[in-house]
Amino acid sequence: ITKERTMSKKAKLIVDGEEYEFPIVEGSEQEKGIDISSLRAESKLITLDNGFANTSTCQSGITFLNGEEGILRYRGIPIEELAANSNFLEVSYLLIYGNLPTPEEYHSFEKQITEHTLLREDLIKFYDGFPRDAHPMAVLGSIVSAISTFYQDGLDPKNKDQVDLSIIRLMAKLPTIAAYSYKTSIGQPKIYPTNDLDYCSNFLKMMFAVPSEEYEVVPEFVEALNLLLILHADHEQNCSTSTVRLIGSSQANLYASISGGINALWGPLHGGANQAVIEMLHEIHDNGGDVDKFIEMSKDKSNPFRLMGFGHRVYKNFDPRAKILKDACDKVLEKIGVSDPLLDIAKSLEEKALNDPYFQEKKLYPNVDFYSGIIYSALKIPTDMFTVMFAIGRLPGWIAHWKEMNENKGTKIGRPRQIYSGENLNHYVPMNQRDKKKAA
Ligand code: ACO
């Protein structure tokens, strides 16, 4: 934020002969934006920007993303370096607190998280109230929202100690909440967290252990899970993060804001795409592997089908996360001795789409979700838990944005405008006269 500067050049807007000038701000990576904060006050005009495709809603120092060149950096560090060298908790610390932790900072962060993984027994009873076939994203969003009722003395977004404790609680409890939603759905007993296991091992144990058997953590699974969570940890102002910021801008507490982010992530055009990709690959497989047919279907404008895992609002080049995951797929599957026919279908689909003029012209490349589902399947994570895994990964990013927004003295409540396109002045018609009006 501090590196953003106002340039001497100005943008000029001329409407009906009236001229207005607006400052141009430049970010630390030289992206320029027109600061239109004074637009309405000066001209009575507003802007219209469907899907916010051209609108920055904030200045942020967390993640840099250049969609044309396929660059992604957390706090300035390339995603490739983090994927190769770091683990999910270290990346979480980096995103939330702005720097890589010293050994002391890391151990303290990890220890605090480990000590907060238990859920209150009263909260665990909530799981009995959901139908067995409830989607785990619905359960995740509901339980995160419900947690706030257990910590009513810690919800003030302006109190640093309360915020720090809420951050630890959420980071610690989200994997427990997620694993319990899975255990409920399959009717198995819930497994309490184990404090001598690291973050990812503990999650895998809560997911897959049963009380009647010893559970052995598979190091290759832990490594793959760390990678997936790192790659999902932040992606600047995407739909769910913007949702978290918008909710938080009303000074709603962290749990309420994150619960909203989870629900925004659920949609198939956002986090739900990883589930949709695997379902699509299964469908292609069950249809005899005819990749061309599905490519043609996705190009046909009269057919709502889209190639899931392809395209991105910001990347008009390779999504760097998809590149990392494509390489990881081969390695992970080989290491754990699994072969998956869906991987061959995915590779063939990617190759054909990348050579197809439709995808080339529209700059549609595989996104992070194209390969993530194949690795999750290899880790035995069920398909309807994929988006939950994405939420666990995205949590530190949501927290970092919520915290940054709350710490920024210039933050205002988010309140977009609209261009009204409805009826002009119209009058109330008593109910018994309404049909008559229609007939008239
Ligand atoms: N398959 C076929 N055509 C596509 C695809 C696709 N996957 N994605 C975009 N297009 C086409 C659109 O039909 C549109 O064509 P048109 O210009 O002829 O109308 C053009 O490409 C531009 O697409 P938009 O939908 O306008 O682009 P937008 O930026 O709004 O959408 C999105 C981006 C939602 C990701 C889109 O590409 C999509 O639906 N992809 C499939 C779902 C998906 O993989 N989502 C995951 C996103 S990554 C994430 O959230 C982690």
mmCIF file of N, CA and C and ligand atoms in Angstrom, residues 232 268-271 273 277 298-299 301 305-314 316 321 358-359 362 364 367-369 390 394, ligand 1:
data_model
loop_
_atom_site.group_PDB
_atom_site.id
_atom_site.type_symbol
_atom_site.label_atom_id
_atom_site.label_comp_id
_atom_site.label_asym_id
_atom_site.label_seq_id
_atom_site.Cartn_x
_atom_site.Cartn_y
_atom_site.Cartn_z
ATOM 1 N N HIS A 232 -3.548 -22.675 -3.372
ATOM 2 C CA HIS A 232 -4.879 -22.077 -3.255
ATOM 3 C C HIS A 232 -4.931 -20.927 -2.240
ATOM 4 N N PRO A 268 -20.042 -23.155 -8.894
ATOM 5 C CA PRO A 268 -19.236 -23.874 -9.888
ATOM 6 C C PRO A 268 -18.354 -22.982 -10.753
ATOM 7 N N LEU A 269 -18.645 -21.668 -10.810
ATOM 8 C CA LEU A 269 -17.759 -20.803 -11.590
ATOM 9 C C LEU A 269 -16.543 -20.375 -10.775
ATOM 10 N N HIS A 270 -16.536 -20.728 -9.495
ATOM 11 C CA HIS A 270 -15.402 -20.324 -8.637
ATOM 12 C C HIS A 270 -14.813 -21.605 -8.046
ATOM 13 N N GLY A 271 -14.900 -21.795 -6.731
ATOM 14 C CA GLY A 271 -14.239 -22.949 -6.097
ATOM 15 C C GLY A 271 -14.882 -24.278 -6.435
ATOM 16 N N ALA A 273 -15.480 -25.339 -9.174
ATOM 17 C CA ALA A 273 -15.021 -25.841 -10.476
ATOM 18 C C ALA A 273 -14.186 -27.112 -10.341
ATOM 19 N N VAL A 277 -14.826 -30.242 -12.612
ATOM 20 C CA VAL A 277 -13.824 -30.783 -13.546
ATOM 21 C C VAL A 277 -13.810 -32.309 -13.459
ATOM 22 N N SER A 298 -18.455 -27.385 -25.857
ATOM 23 C CA SER A 298 -18.134 -26.174 -25.077
ATOM 24 C C SER A 298 -18.047 -24.942 -25.982
ATOM 25 N N LYS A 299 -17.849 -25.168 -27.299
ATOM 26 C CA LYS A 299 -17.761 -24.028 -28.219
ATOM 27 C C LYS A 299 -19.120 -23.616 -28.768
ATOM 28 N N LYS A 301 -22.474 -22.119 -28.746
ATOM 29 C CA LYS A 301 -23.115 -21.096 -27.893
ATOM 30 C C LYS A 301 -24.553 -21.457 -27.508
ATOM 31 N N PHE A 305 -22.939 -25.830 -21.811
ATOM 32 C CA PHE A 305 -21.749 -26.538 -21.310
ATOM 33 C C PHE A 305 -20.482 -25.731 -21.557
ATOM 34 N N ARG A 306 -19.631 -25.670 -20.551
ATOM 35 C CA ARG A 306 -18.311 -25.043 -20.682
ATOM 36 C C ARG A 306 -17.258 -26.044 -20.276
ATOM 37 N N LEU A 307 -16.099 -25.931 -20.822
ATOM 38 C CA LEU A 307 -15.011 -26.810 -20.423
ATOM 39 C C LEU A 307 -14.586 -26.394 -19.019
ATOM 40 N N MET A 308 -14.940 -27.193 -18.037
ATOM 41 C CA MET A 308 -14.648 -26.794 -16.660
ATOM 42 C C MET A 308 -13.134 -26.857 -16.423
ATOM 43 N N GLY A 309 -12.632 -25.895 -15.630
ATOM 44 C CA GLY A 309 -11.181 -25.842 -15.387
ATOM 45 C C GLY A 309 -10.444 -25.094 -16.478
ATOM 46 N N PHE A 310 -11.205 -24.504 -17.404
ATOM 47 C CA PHE A 310 -10.592 -23.703 -18.468
ATOM 48 C C PHE A 310 -11.076 -22.277 -18.383
ATOM 49 N N GLY A 311 -10.188 -21.342 -18.619
ATOM 50 C CA GLY A 311 -10.565 -19.929 -18.632
ATOM 51 C C GLY A 311 -10.395 -19.306 -17.263
ATOM 52 N N HIS A 312 -10.155 -18.043 -17.264
ATOM 53 C CA HIS A 312 -10.000 -17.311 -16.005
ATOM 54 C C HIS A 312 -10.218 -15.834 -16.270
ATOM 55 N N ARG A 313 -10.866 -15.162 -15.320
ATOM 56 C CA ARG A 313 -11.110 -13.733 -15.503
ATOM 57 C C ARG A 313 -9.803 -12.967 -15.674
ATOM 58 N N VAL A 314 -8.776 -13.343 -14.955
ATOM 59 C CA VAL A 314 -7.547 -12.552 -14.980
ATOM 60 C C VAL A 314 -6.457 -13.180 -15.858
ATOM 61 N N LYS A 316 -4.843 -14.540 -18.886
ATOM 62 C CA LYS A 316 -5.044 -14.683 -20.318
ATOM 63 C C LYS A 316 -3.786 -15.364 -20.865
ATOM 64 N N ARG A 321 -0.272 -21.742 -11.444
ATOM 65 C CA ARG A 321 -0.613 -22.817 -10.496
ATOM 66 C C ARG A 321 -0.962 -24.095 -11.251
ATOM 67 N N TYR A 358 -10.629 -21.572 -31.231
ATOM 68 C CA TYR A 358 -11.598 -20.957 -30.319
ATOM 69 C C TYR A 358 -10.925 -20.621 -28.980
ATOM 70 N N PHE A 359 -10.218 -21.590 -28.420
ATOM 71 C CA PHE A 359 -9.579 -21.382 -27.114
ATOM 72 C C PHE A 359 -8.388 -20.428 -27.248
ATOM 73 N N LYS A 362 -9.748 -16.760 -27.617
ATOM 74 C CA LYS A 362 -10.321 -16.230 -26.371
ATOM 75 C C LYS A 362 -9.327 -16.319 -25.214
ATOM 76 N N LEU A 364 -8.074 -18.895 -23.582
ATOM 77 C CA LEU A 364 -8.576 -19.777 -22.520
ATOM 78 C C LEU A 364 -7.539 -20.875 -22.261
ATOM 79 N N ASN A 367 -6.971 -23.641 -15.749
ATOM 80 C CA ASN A 367 -6.763 -22.914 -14.494
ATOM 81 C C ASN A 367 -6.407 -23.903 -13.385
ATOM 82 N N VAL A 368 -6.203 -23.384 -12.176
ATOM 83 C CA VAL A 368 -5.710 -24.202 -11.057
ATOM 84 C C VAL A 368 -6.557 -25.458 -10.817
ATOM 85 N N ASP A 369 -7.851 -25.346 -11.135
ATOM 86 C CA ASP A 369 -8.740 -26.460 -10.812
ATOM 87 C C ASP A 369 -8.685 -27.585 -11.817
ATOM 88 N N PHE A 390 -10.380 -26.555 -0.992
ATOM 89 C CA PHE A 390 -10.053 -25.227 -1.527
ATOM 90 C C PHE A 390 -10.268 -24.179 -0.420
ATOM 91 N N ARG A 394 -7.704 -21.539 1.032
ATOM 92 C CA ARG A 394 -7.929 -20.095 0.836
ATOM 93 C C ARG A 394 -8.070 -19.328 2.149
HETATM 94 N N1 ACO B 1 -15.342 -23.199 -22.077
HETATM 95 C C1 ACO B 1 -15.805 -22.659 -23.234
HETATM 96 N N2 ACO B 1 -15.896 -21.324 -23.458
HETATM 97 C C2 ACO B 1 -15.481 -20.513 -22.484
HETATM 98 C C3 ACO B 1 -14.964 -20.992 -21.272
HETATM 99 C C4 ACO B 1 -14.913 -22.386 -21.088
HETATM 100 N N3 ACO B 1 -14.447 -22.907 -19.953
HETATM 101 N N4 ACO B 1 -14.637 -19.956 -20.476
HETATM 102 C C5 ACO B 1 -14.921 -18.848 -21.159
HETATM 103 N N5 ACO B 1 -15.430 -19.177 -22.391
HETATM 104 C C6 ACO B 1 -15.810 -18.249 -23.449
HETATM 105 C C7 ACO B 1 -17.127 -17.560 -23.102
HETATM 106 O O1 ACO B 1 -18.238 -18.271 -23.628
HETATM 107 C C8 ACO B 1 -16.937 -16.205 -23.729
HETATM 108 O O2 ACO B 1 -17.179 -16.356 -25.109
HETATM 109 P P1 ACO B 1 -17.816 -15.114 -25.938
HETATM 110 O O3 ACO B 1 -16.808 -14.014 -25.889
HETATM 111 O O4 ACO B 1 -17.998 -15.681 -27.328
HETATM 112 O O5 ACO B 1 -19.098 -14.769 -25.252
HETATM 113 C C9 ACO B 1 -15.458 -15.920 -23.572
HETATM 114 O O6 ACO B 1 -14.825 -17.212 -23.480
HETATM 115 C C10 ACO B 1 -15.099 -15.096 -22.335
HETATM 116 O O7 ACO B 1 -15.673 -15.751 -21.194
HETATM 117 P P2 ACO B 1 -16.416 -14.991 -20.019
HETATM 118 O O8 ACO B 1 -17.374 -15.916 -19.370
HETATM 119 O O9 ACO B 1 -16.931 -13.682 -20.528
HETATM 120 O O10 ACO B 1 -15.183 -14.698 -19.076
HETATM 121 P P3 ACO B 1 -15.245 -14.396 -17.538
HETATM 122 O O11 ACO B 1 -13.967 -13.716 -17.213
HETATM 123 O O12 ACO B 1 -16.511 -13.696 -17.175
HETATM 124 O O13 ACO B 1 -15.329 -15.844 -16.864
HETATM 125 C C11 ACO B 1 -14.716 -17.939 -15.932
HETATM 126 C C12 ACO B 1 -14.238 -16.518 -16.335
HETATM 127 C C13 ACO B 1 -15.967 -17.825 -15.049
HETATM 128 C C14 ACO B 1 -13.618 -18.602 -15.106
HETATM 129 C C15 ACO B 1 -15.007 -18.751 -17.218
HETATM 130 O O14 ACO B 1 -13.840 -18.873 -17.994
HETATM 131 C C16 ACO B 1 -15.600 -20.123 -16.908
HETATM 132 O O15 ACO B 1 -16.810 -20.238 -16.735
HETATM 133 N N6 ACO B 1 -14.735 -21.190 -16.821
HETATM 134 C C17 ACO B 1 -15.190 -22.502 -16.435
HETATM 135 C C18 ACO B 1 -15.361 -22.569 -14.918
HETATM 136 C C19 ACO B 1 -14.039 -22.598 -14.174
HETATM 137 O O16 ACO B 1 -13.131 -23.332 -14.537
HETATM 138 N N7 ACO B 1 -13.969 -21.822 -13.080
HETATM 139 C C20 ACO B 1 -12.787 -21.780 -12.218
HETATM 140 C C21 ACO B 1 -12.170 -20.422 -12.245
HETATM 141 S S1 ACO B 1 -10.660 -20.403 -11.356
HETATM 142 C C22 ACO B 1 -11.132 -20.331 -9.754
HETATM 143 O O17 ACO B 1 -12.124 -19.832 -9.352
HETATM 144 C C23 ACO B 1 -10.189 -20.942 -8.861
#
